[in-house]
Short mmCIF file of C-alpha atoms in Angstrom, two decimals:
data_model
loop_
_atom_site.label_atom_id
_atom_site.label_comp_id
_atom_site.label_asym_id
_atom_site.label_seq_id
_atom_site.Cartn_x
_atom_site.Cartn_y
_atom_site.Cartn_z
CA MET E 171 -3.96 -0.84 1.57
CA PRO E 172 -4.65 -4.22 3.12
CA LYS E 173 -1.74 -6.47 3.89
CA GLY E 174 -3.44 -9.16 1.79
CA GLN E 175 -2.58 -11.06 -1.30
CA PRO E 176 -1.05 -9.62 -4.43
CA GLU E 177 -3.19 -9.91 -7.52
CA ALA E 178 -0.79 -12.13 -9.37
CA VAL E 179 1.94 -14.49 -8.25
CA PRO E 180 4.72 -14.41 -10.81
CA ASN E 181 6.60 -17.39 -12.04
CA ASP E 182 9.99 -15.95 -11.09
CA GLY E 183 11.47 -18.88 -9.19
CA LEU E 184 11.36 -16.97 -5.88
CA THR E 185 9.63 -18.06 -2.71
CA THR E 186 7.05 -15.71 -1.22
CA ARG E 187 9.53 -14.80 1.49
CA GLN E 188 12.30 -14.11 -1.01
CA ARG E 189 9.96 -12.01 -3.08
CA ARG E 190 8.64 -10.16 -0.05
CA ASN E 191 12.10 -9.28 1.13
CA ARG E 192 13.44 -8.03 -2.17
CA PRO E 193 14.88 -4.58 -1.71
CA ILE E 194 12.71 -1.81 -3.12
CA LEU E 195 13.72 0.81 -5.65
CA ALA E 196 11.12 3.58 -5.46
CA VAL E 197 10.91 6.74 -7.55
CA HIS E 198 8.73 9.66 -6.44
CA THR E 199 8.28 11.92 -9.41
CA GLY E 200 5.74 14.31 -10.94
CA PRO E 201 5.22 18.07 -10.89
CA MET E 202 3.86 18.55 -7.40
CA LYS E 203 5.48 18.89 -4.02
CA GLY E 204 5.22 15.95 -1.67
CA LYS E 205 7.74 13.71 -3.43
CA SER E 206 10.43 14.20 -0.80
CA THR E 207 7.89 14.57 2.00
CA ALA E 208 6.59 11.08 1.26
CA ALA E 209 10.14 9.70 1.00
CA PHE E 210 10.95 11.02 4.48
CA GLY E 211 7.68 9.56 5.74
CA MET E 212 8.85 6.16 4.46
CA ALA E 213 12.20 6.68 6.16
CA LEU E 214 10.37 6.95 9.51
CA ARG E 215 9.28 3.34 9.15
CA ALA E 216 12.76 2.24 8.12
CA TRP E 217 14.23 4.05 11.13
CA ASN E 218 11.79 2.21 13.40
CA GLN E 219 13.13 -1.10 12.07
CA GLY E 220 16.56 -0.14 13.33
CA TRP E 221 17.81 0.21 9.77
CA SER E 222 20.73 2.42 8.86
CA ILE E 223 19.37 5.48 7.01
CA GLY E 224 21.44 7.46 4.51
CA VAL E 225 20.04 10.69 3.10
CA PHE E 226 21.83 12.33 0.16
CA GLN E 227 20.53 15.68 -0.99
CA PHE E 228 21.42 16.43 -4.59
CA VAL E 229 20.45 20.07 -4.46
CA LYS E 230 22.50 23.23 -4.39
CA SER E 231 20.68 24.77 -1.47
CA ALA E 232 19.65 22.70 1.51
CA LYS E 233 17.20 25.32 2.71
CA TRP E 234 14.10 23.32 1.99
CA ARG E 235 14.58 20.28 4.20
CA VAL E 236 15.54 21.89 7.50
CA GLY E 237 12.60 20.38 9.35
CA GLU E 238 13.17 16.86 8.08
CA GLU E 239 16.91 17.08 8.67
CA ALA E 240 16.45 18.26 12.27
CA ALA E 241 13.91 15.52 12.91
CA PHE E 242 16.08 12.74 11.48
CA ARG E 243 19.15 13.99 13.32
CA ALA E 244 17.10 13.90 16.54
CA LEU E 245 15.86 10.39 15.70
CA GLY E 246 19.41 9.25 14.93
CA GLU E 247 20.52 10.51 18.33
CA SER E 248 17.50 9.21 20.24
CA GLY E 249 19.08 5.89 21.16
CA GLN E 250 16.09 4.14 19.56
CA GLY E 251 15.64 3.06 15.95
CA GLY E 252 18.43 3.05 13.41
CA PRO E 253 21.40 5.37 12.86
CA VAL E 254 20.96 8.29 10.46
CA GLU E 255 23.49 9.97 8.17
CA TRP E 256 22.47 13.11 6.30
CA HIS E 257 24.69 14.46 3.53
CA LYS E 258 24.18 17.61 1.49
CA MET E 259 25.73 18.49 -1.79
CA GLY E 260 24.94 22.16 -1.17
CA GLU E 261 27.54 22.50 1.55
CA GLY E 262 30.08 20.26 -0.16
CA TRP E 263 29.64 16.60 0.74
CA SER E 264 30.49 16.10 4.38
CA TRP E 265 32.73 13.08 3.68
CA SER E 266 34.82 15.12 1.26
CA ARG E 267 37.84 17.14 2.42
CA LYS E 268 37.84 19.36 -0.60
CA GLN E 269 34.79 21.56 -0.54
CA GLY E 270 34.91 21.83 -4.33
CA SER E 271 33.99 24.80 -6.40
CA GLU E 272 30.59 26.12 -5.47
CA GLU E 273 30.07 26.73 -9.14
CA ASP E 274 30.77 23.22 -10.28
CA HIS E 275 27.52 21.53 -9.40
CA ALA E 276 28.00 18.85 -12.06
CA GLU E 277 31.31 17.81 -10.54
CA ASN E 278 29.75 17.86 -7.04
CA ALA E 279 26.87 15.69 -8.20
CA ARG E 280 29.26 13.20 -9.82
CA GLU E 281 31.27 13.07 -6.63
CA GLY E 282 28.09 12.29 -4.71
CA TRP E 283 27.25 9.48 -7.09
CA ALA E 284 30.78 8.02 -6.86
CA GLU E 285 30.39 7.88 -3.08
CA LEU E 286 26.99 6.22 -3.41
CA LYS E 287 28.51 3.52 -5.62
CA ARG E 288 31.08 2.81 -2.91
CA ARG E 289 28.33 2.65 -0.28
CA PHE E 290 26.14 0.31 -2.33
CA ALA E 291 29.14 -1.98 -2.85
CA ASP E 292 29.84 -1.92 0.90
CA GLU E 293 26.13 -2.35 1.80
CA ARG E 294 26.59 0.67 4.00
CA HIS E 295 22.93 1.54 4.60
CA ASP E 296 19.62 -0.28 4.60
CA PHE E 297 17.52 2.63 3.38
CA TYR E 298 18.72 5.44 1.10
CA VAL E 299 16.94 8.65 0.20
CA LEU E 300 18.50 10.19 -2.92
CA ASP E 301 16.70 13.49 -2.73
CA GLU E 302 16.34 15.45 -6.00
CA PHE E 303 18.64 12.92 -7.64
CA THR E 304 16.64 13.00 -10.89
CA TYR E 305 17.96 16.47 -11.74
CA PRO E 306 21.65 15.60 -12.25
CA LEU E 307 20.40 12.64 -14.32
CA HIS E 308 18.04 14.78 -16.36
CA TRP E 309 20.76 17.36 -16.96
CA GLY E 310 23.23 14.72 -18.12
CA TRP E 311 25.66 15.29 -15.27
CA ILE E 312 25.51 11.67 -14.16
CA ASP E 313 25.26 8.73 -16.58
CA VAL E 314 21.79 7.17 -16.37
CA ASP E 315 22.95 3.75 -17.60
CA ASP E 316 25.57 3.63 -14.88
CA VAL E 317 22.94 4.51 -12.27
CA VAL E 318 20.47 1.92 -13.52
CA SER E 319 23.00 -0.91 -13.73
CA THR E 320 24.46 -0.02 -10.32
CA LEU E 321 20.99 -0.05 -8.77
CA ARG E 322 19.98 -3.27 -10.51
CA GLU E 323 23.12 -5.02 -9.29
CA ARG E 324 23.34 -3.60 -5.80
CA PRO E 325 24.06 -6.41 -3.36
CA GLY E 326 22.13 -7.43 -0.27
CA ARG E 327 18.99 -5.69 0.92
CA GLN E 328 19.40 -1.99 0.33
CA HIS E 329 16.19 -0.03 -0.21
CA VAL E 330 16.44 3.14 -2.30
CA VAL E 331 14.00 6.02 -2.77
CA ILE E 332 14.79 8.58 -5.45
CA THR E 333 12.88 11.85 -5.69
CA GLY E 334 12.57 14.65 -8.21
CA ARG E 335 10.87 15.73 -11.41
CA ASN E 336 11.73 14.47 -14.89
CA ALA E 337 12.88 11.02 -13.85
CA PRO E 338 14.55 9.36 -16.87
CA GLU E 339 12.52 6.59 -18.49
CA ALA E 340 15.23 3.97 -17.89
CA LEU E 341 15.10 4.72 -14.17
CA LEU E 342 11.31 4.38 -14.08
CA GLU E 343 11.62 1.04 -15.86
CA ALA E 344 14.10 -0.21 -13.31
CA ALA E 345 11.96 0.94 -10.37
CA ASP E 346 9.70 -1.37 -8.39
CA LEU E 347 7.51 1.47 -7.23
CA VAL E 348 6.78 4.71 -9.06
CA ALA E 349 4.57 7.23 -7.34
CA GLU E 350 3.39 10.49 -8.79
CA MET E 351 2.05 13.32 -6.71
CA SER E 352 -0.64 15.31 -8.51
CA LYS E 353 -1.77 18.73 -7.57
CA VAL E 354 -5.47 19.11 -7.29
CA LYS E 355 -5.47 22.39 -5.41
CA HIS E 356 -2.69 24.38 -3.81
CA PRO E 357 -2.73 27.50 -1.61
CA MET E 358 -0.30 29.24 -4.00
CA ASP E 359 -3.14 29.19 -6.52
CA ALA E 360 -5.03 31.46 -4.14
CA GLY E 361 -2.09 33.82 -3.85
CA GLN E 362 -0.68 32.39 -0.63
CA LYS E 363 3.09 32.24 -0.33
CA GLY E 364 4.93 29.38 1.31
CA GLN E 365 5.04 29.43 5.09
CA ARG E 366 7.50 28.17 7.63
CA GLY E 367 6.56 24.85 9.22
CA ILE E 368 4.39 23.98 6.25
CA GLU E 369 6.62 24.38 3.23
CA TRP E 370 10.02 23.95 4.87
CA MET M 158 9.11 24.42 -5.58
CA PRO M 159 10.78 27.82 -5.38
CA LYS M 160 9.92 30.09 -2.54
CA GLY M 161 8.96 32.74 -5.10
CA GLN M 162 5.89 34.63 -6.01
CA PRO M 163 2.42 33.17 -6.32
CA GLU M 164 0.90 33.48 -9.77
CA ALA M 165 -1.95 35.69 -8.67
CA VAL M 166 -2.39 38.07 -5.77
CA PRO M 167 -6.01 37.97 -4.71
CA ASN M 168 -8.05 40.96 -3.75
CA ASP M 169 -9.01 39.53 -0.38
CA GLY M 170 -8.17 42.45 1.87
CA LEU M 171 -5.29 40.56 3.50
CA THR M 172 -1.68 41.64 3.68
CA THR M 173 0.93 39.25 2.28
CA ARG M 174 1.93 38.35 5.82
CA GLN M 175 -1.66 37.66 6.87
CA ARG M 176 -2.19 35.57 3.78
CA ARG M 177 1.06 33.71 4.25
CA ASN M 178 0.25 32.82 7.82
CA ARG M 179 -3.27 31.57 7.24
CA PRO M 180 -3.64 28.11 8.69
CA ILE M 181 -3.71 25.35 6.10
CA LEU M 182 -6.39 22.74 5.64
CA ALA M 183 -4.88 19.97 3.51
CA VAL M 184 -6.55 16.82 2.24
CA HIS M 185 -4.47 13.91 0.94
CA THR M 186 -6.75 11.63 -0.99
CA GLY M 187 -6.75 9.25 -3.96
CA PRO M 188 -6.44 5.50 -4.38
CA MET M 189 -2.75 5.03 -3.70
CA LYS M 190 -0.71 4.69 -0.55
CA GLY M 191 1.43 7.63 0.43
CA LYS M 192 -1.39 9.85 1.67
CA SER M 193 -0.57 9.35 5.33
CA THR M 194 3.13 8.98 4.64
CA ALA M 195 3.19 12.47 3.16
CA ALA M 196 1.12 13.84 6.05
CA PHE M 197 3.65 12.52 8.55
CA GLY M 198 6.45 13.96 6.44
CA MET M 199 4.75 17.37 6.77
CA ALA M 200 4.44 16.84 10.51
CA LEU M 201 8.25 16.57 10.72
CA ARG M 202 8.51 20.17 9.60
CA ALA M 203 5.81 21.27 12.02
CA TRP M 204 7.62 19.46 14.84
CA ASN M 205 10.82 21.28 13.95
CA GLN M 206 9.00 24.61 14.42
CA GLY M 207 8.28 23.65 18.00
CA TRP M 208 4.61 23.30 17.18
CA SER M 209 2.30 21.11 19.19
CA ILE M 210 1.43 18.06 17.06
CA GLY M 211 -1.78 16.08 17.52
CA VAL M 212 -2.26 12.85 15.59
CA PHE M 213 -5.70 11.21 15.57
CA GLN M 214 -6.00 7.87 13.86
CA PHE M 215 -9.53 7.12 12.73
CA VAL M 216 -8.91 3.47 11.97
CA LYS M 217 -9.92 0.31 13.72
CA SER M 218 -6.47 -1.24 13.64
CA ALA M 219 -3.40 0.81 14.33
CA LYS M 220 -1.11 -1.81 12.85
CA TRP M 221 -0.09 0.21 9.85
CA ARG M 222 1.53 3.24 11.48
CA VAL M 223 3.81 1.62 14.04
CA GLY M 224 6.94 3.13 12.51
CA GLU M 225 5.55 6.63 12.34
CA GLU M 226 4.12 6.44 15.83
CA ALA M 227 7.41 5.25 17.33
CA ALA M 228 9.29 7.98 15.48
CA PHE M 229 6.94 10.77 16.60
CA ARG M 230 6.91 9.53 20.17
CA ALA M 231 10.73 9.61 20.10
CA LEU M 232 10.64 13.11 18.62
CA GLY M 233 8.14 14.26 21.23
CA GLU M 234 10.46 13.00 23.97
CA SER M 235 13.66 14.29 22.40
CA GLY M 236 13.64 17.61 24.21
CA GLN M 237 13.83 19.36 20.84
CA GLY M 238 10.99 20.45 18.58
CA GLY M 239 7.37 20.47 19.63
CA PRO M 240 5.35 18.15 21.86
CA VAL M 241 3.53 15.24 20.23
CA GLU M 242 0.26 13.56 21.17
CA TRP M 243 -0.81 10.41 19.33
CA HIS M 244 -4.32 9.07 19.76
CA LYS M 245 -5.78 5.92 18.26
CA MET M 246 -9.42 5.04 17.87
CA GLY M 247 -8.47 1.37 17.52
CA GLU M 248 -7.53 1.06 21.18
CA GLY M 249 -10.32 3.27 22.44
CA TRP M 250 -9.30 6.94 22.53
CA SER M 251 -6.63 7.43 25.14
CA TRP M 252 -8.39 10.44 26.72
CA SER M 253 -11.56 8.41 27.22
CA ARG M 254 -12.22 6.43 30.41
CA LYS M 255 -14.76 4.20 28.80
CA GLN M 256 -13.10 2.01 26.22
CA GLY M 257 -16.38 1.73 24.33
CA SER M 258 -17.68 -1.22 22.48
CA GLU M 259 -15.10 -2.57 20.07
CA GLU M 260 -17.95 -3.17 17.72
CA ASP M 261 -19.29 0.33 17.75
CA HIS M 262 -16.85 2.03 15.41
CA ALA M 263 -19.34 4.69 14.43
CA GLU M 264 -19.75 5.76 18.05
CA ASN M 265 -15.97 5.69 18.56
CA ALA M 266 -15.46 7.85 15.49
CA ARG M 267 -18.07 10.37 16.69
CA GLU M 268 -16.40 10.49 20.08
CA GLY M 269 -13.10 11.27 18.35
CA TRP M 270 -14.70 14.09 16.39
CA ALA M 271 -16.35 15.53 19.53
CA GLU M 272 -12.91 15.67 21.19
CA LEU M 273 -11.43 17.31 18.10
CA LYS M 274 -14.10 20.02 18.25
CA ARG M 275 -13.12 20.73 21.85
CA ARG M 276 -9.45 20.89 20.89
CA PHE M 277 -10.06 23.24 17.96
CA ALA M 278 -12.07 25.52 20.24
CA ASP M 279 -9.24 25.44 22.81
CA GLU M 280 -6.54 25.87 20.12
CA ARG M 281 -4.89 22.87 21.67
CA HIS M 282 -2.49 21.99 18.85
CA ASP M 283 -0.75 23.82 16.03
CA PHE M 284 -0.69 20.90 13.61
CA TYR M 285 -3.27 18.11 13.42
CA VAL M 286 -3.11 14.90 11.43
CA LEU M 287 -6.58 13.35 11.12
CA ASP M 288 -5.49 10.05 9.68
CA GLU M 289 -8.10 8.09 7.67
CA PHE M 290 -10.68 10.63 8.76
CA THR M 291 -12.40 10.55 5.37
CA TYR M 292 -13.82 7.09 6.04
CA PRO M 293 -16.18 7.94 8.92
CA LEU M 294 -17.28 10.91 6.78
CA HIS M 295 -17.80 8.77 3.70
CA TRP M 296 -19.74 6.19 5.70
CA GLY M 297 -22.01 8.83 7.20
CA TRP M 298 -20.85 8.27 10.78
CA ILE M 299 -19.82 11.90 11.22
CA ASP M 300 -21.72 14.83 9.75
CA VAL M 301 -19.75 16.38 6.90
CA ASP M 302 -21.40 19.81 7.25
CA ASP M 303 -20.45 19.94 10.92
CA VAL M 304 -16.85 19.05 10.02
CA VAL M 305 -16.64 21.64 7.26
CA SER M 306 -18.13 24.46 9.33
CA THR M 307 -15.99 23.58 12.35
CA LEU M 308 -12.85 23.60 10.21
CA ARG M 309 -13.81 26.82 8.42
CA GLU M 310 -14.42 28.57 11.73
CA ARG M 311 -11.56 27.13 13.76
CA PRO M 312 -9.85 29.95 15.64
CA GLY M 313 -6.19 30.96 15.62
CA ARG M 314 -3.55 29.22 13.58
CA GLN M 315 -4.28 25.52 13.60
CA HIS M 316 -3.06 23.56 10.59
CA VAL M 317 -4.97 20.42 9.70
CA VAL M 318 -4.09 17.54 7.37
CA ILE M 319 -6.79 14.98 6.63
CA THR M 320 -5.99 11.70 4.88
CA GLY M 321 -7.98 8.89 3.28
CA ARG M 322 -9.83 7.83 0.17
CA ASN M 323 -13.24 9.09 -0.91
CA ALA M 324 -12.96 12.53 0.63
CA PRO M 325 -16.40 14.21 0.46
CA GLU M 326 -16.70 16.98 -2.11
CA ALA M 327 -17.62 19.58 0.52
CA LEU M 328 -14.37 18.85 2.36
CA LEU M 329 -12.32 19.19 -0.84
CA GLU M 330 -14.02 22.51 -1.50
CA ALA M 331 -13.13 23.77 1.95
CA ALA M 332 -9.50 22.61 1.67
CA ASP M 333 -6.63 24.93 0.77
CA LEU M 334 -4.50 22.07 -0.48
CA VAL M 335 -5.68 18.86 -2.07
CA ALA M 336 -3.05 16.32 -3.07
CA GLU M 337 -3.68 13.10 -4.85
CA MET M 338 -1.18 10.27 -4.91
CA SER M 339 -1.30 8.27 -8.13
CA LYS M 340 0.12 4.85 -8.60
CA VAL M 341 2.27 4.46 -11.64
CA LYS M 342 3.83 1.16 -10.65
CA HIS M 343 3.76 -0.82 -7.44
CA PRO M 344 5.65 -3.93 -6.34
CA MET M 345 2.37 -5.68 -5.51
CA ASP M 346 1.70 -5.63 -9.25
CA ALA M 347 4.72 -7.89 -9.61
CA GLY M 348 3.41 -10.25 -6.97
CA GLN M 349 5.44 -8.83 -4.09
CA LYS M 350 3.70 -8.67 -0.71
CA GLY M 351 4.12 -5.81 1.71
CA GLN M 352 7.28 -5.88 3.80
CA ARG M 353 8.14 -4.62 7.24
CA GLY M 354 10.00 -1.33 7.28
CA ILE M 355 8.62 -0.44 3.88
CA GLU M 356 4.86 -0.82 4.18
CA TRP M 357 4.47 -0.42 7.94
#
């Protein structure tokens, strides 16, 4: 996409610079893989700006992001770019002393969201990836209205990318960018199973 | 996506392991941004496998991937993961002595493809990103049939991801995975210009 002019300039009382620098809320949704992959691709650019990156994985098993996690940990330790924190619900949140019941995923998800609210209030990171965060919303574990109002009112310049299927309508409405990954053709259609290095 | 079973097991004479380990040819196409972003996200996983990564940018200006390039150079130098090579047509290919005419993009693109053919024959990398490679194909600068037959016959286990709009039909047919990024909503619609750290 060219860097050029937007199609319309809104009458929102903001200068071009103010509008340009508004923090982004992006949602990557849809049935196909690639939602998180694209979010981590975006995080590479944020890292290169020296921004503080916070990744929060709202999934039970962290098996599927081993490559990305290793890469971002290496980037965080490289002495270049921004610092990186990577937190996984699947192992009990790393900031939490109590590891919580493995069974109680709803409680774990709510605990993750409570921590995110504290971090937004503190402007802790510049770029957040809330990976698979749509699921606890879709399942009713976390209150969607609370999420939307917290995101709308977050202070400063904190960019947020949320991934996962079945994103609630209210979240899509609040988002600045909604991307949907469509499958046109996938090797699993031809009977190929996932392979290391490609799928995880 | 679960790691589980494919829907159909083809009668192709391959064992599950052989089928699983077939090298992937992926094409990320469609009108929206995110095609390259997702390709670089995939490359993070490949890097974590210790695979040799080769990135080839078939664009005149390399302005738009500065974040990804810095991140992959840092990863390549981290002492973990696989080695990374990053080549840009925009600056004259780095392996080429002659910098070529800046004007002659078609010739530069063909020179890039000639080098790629040598590298496929040598099995030089495990994971290739041919960024914006669809354009020289679409514009007729590089012969599509040559590309398709070279990719179909590439030896060993060399994964290839090709990005860009207007991917030729013959390339899509040859691909194992075709992903299309659709725009649902984009901040430029609301008059917001691209911003550093987010768009590049």
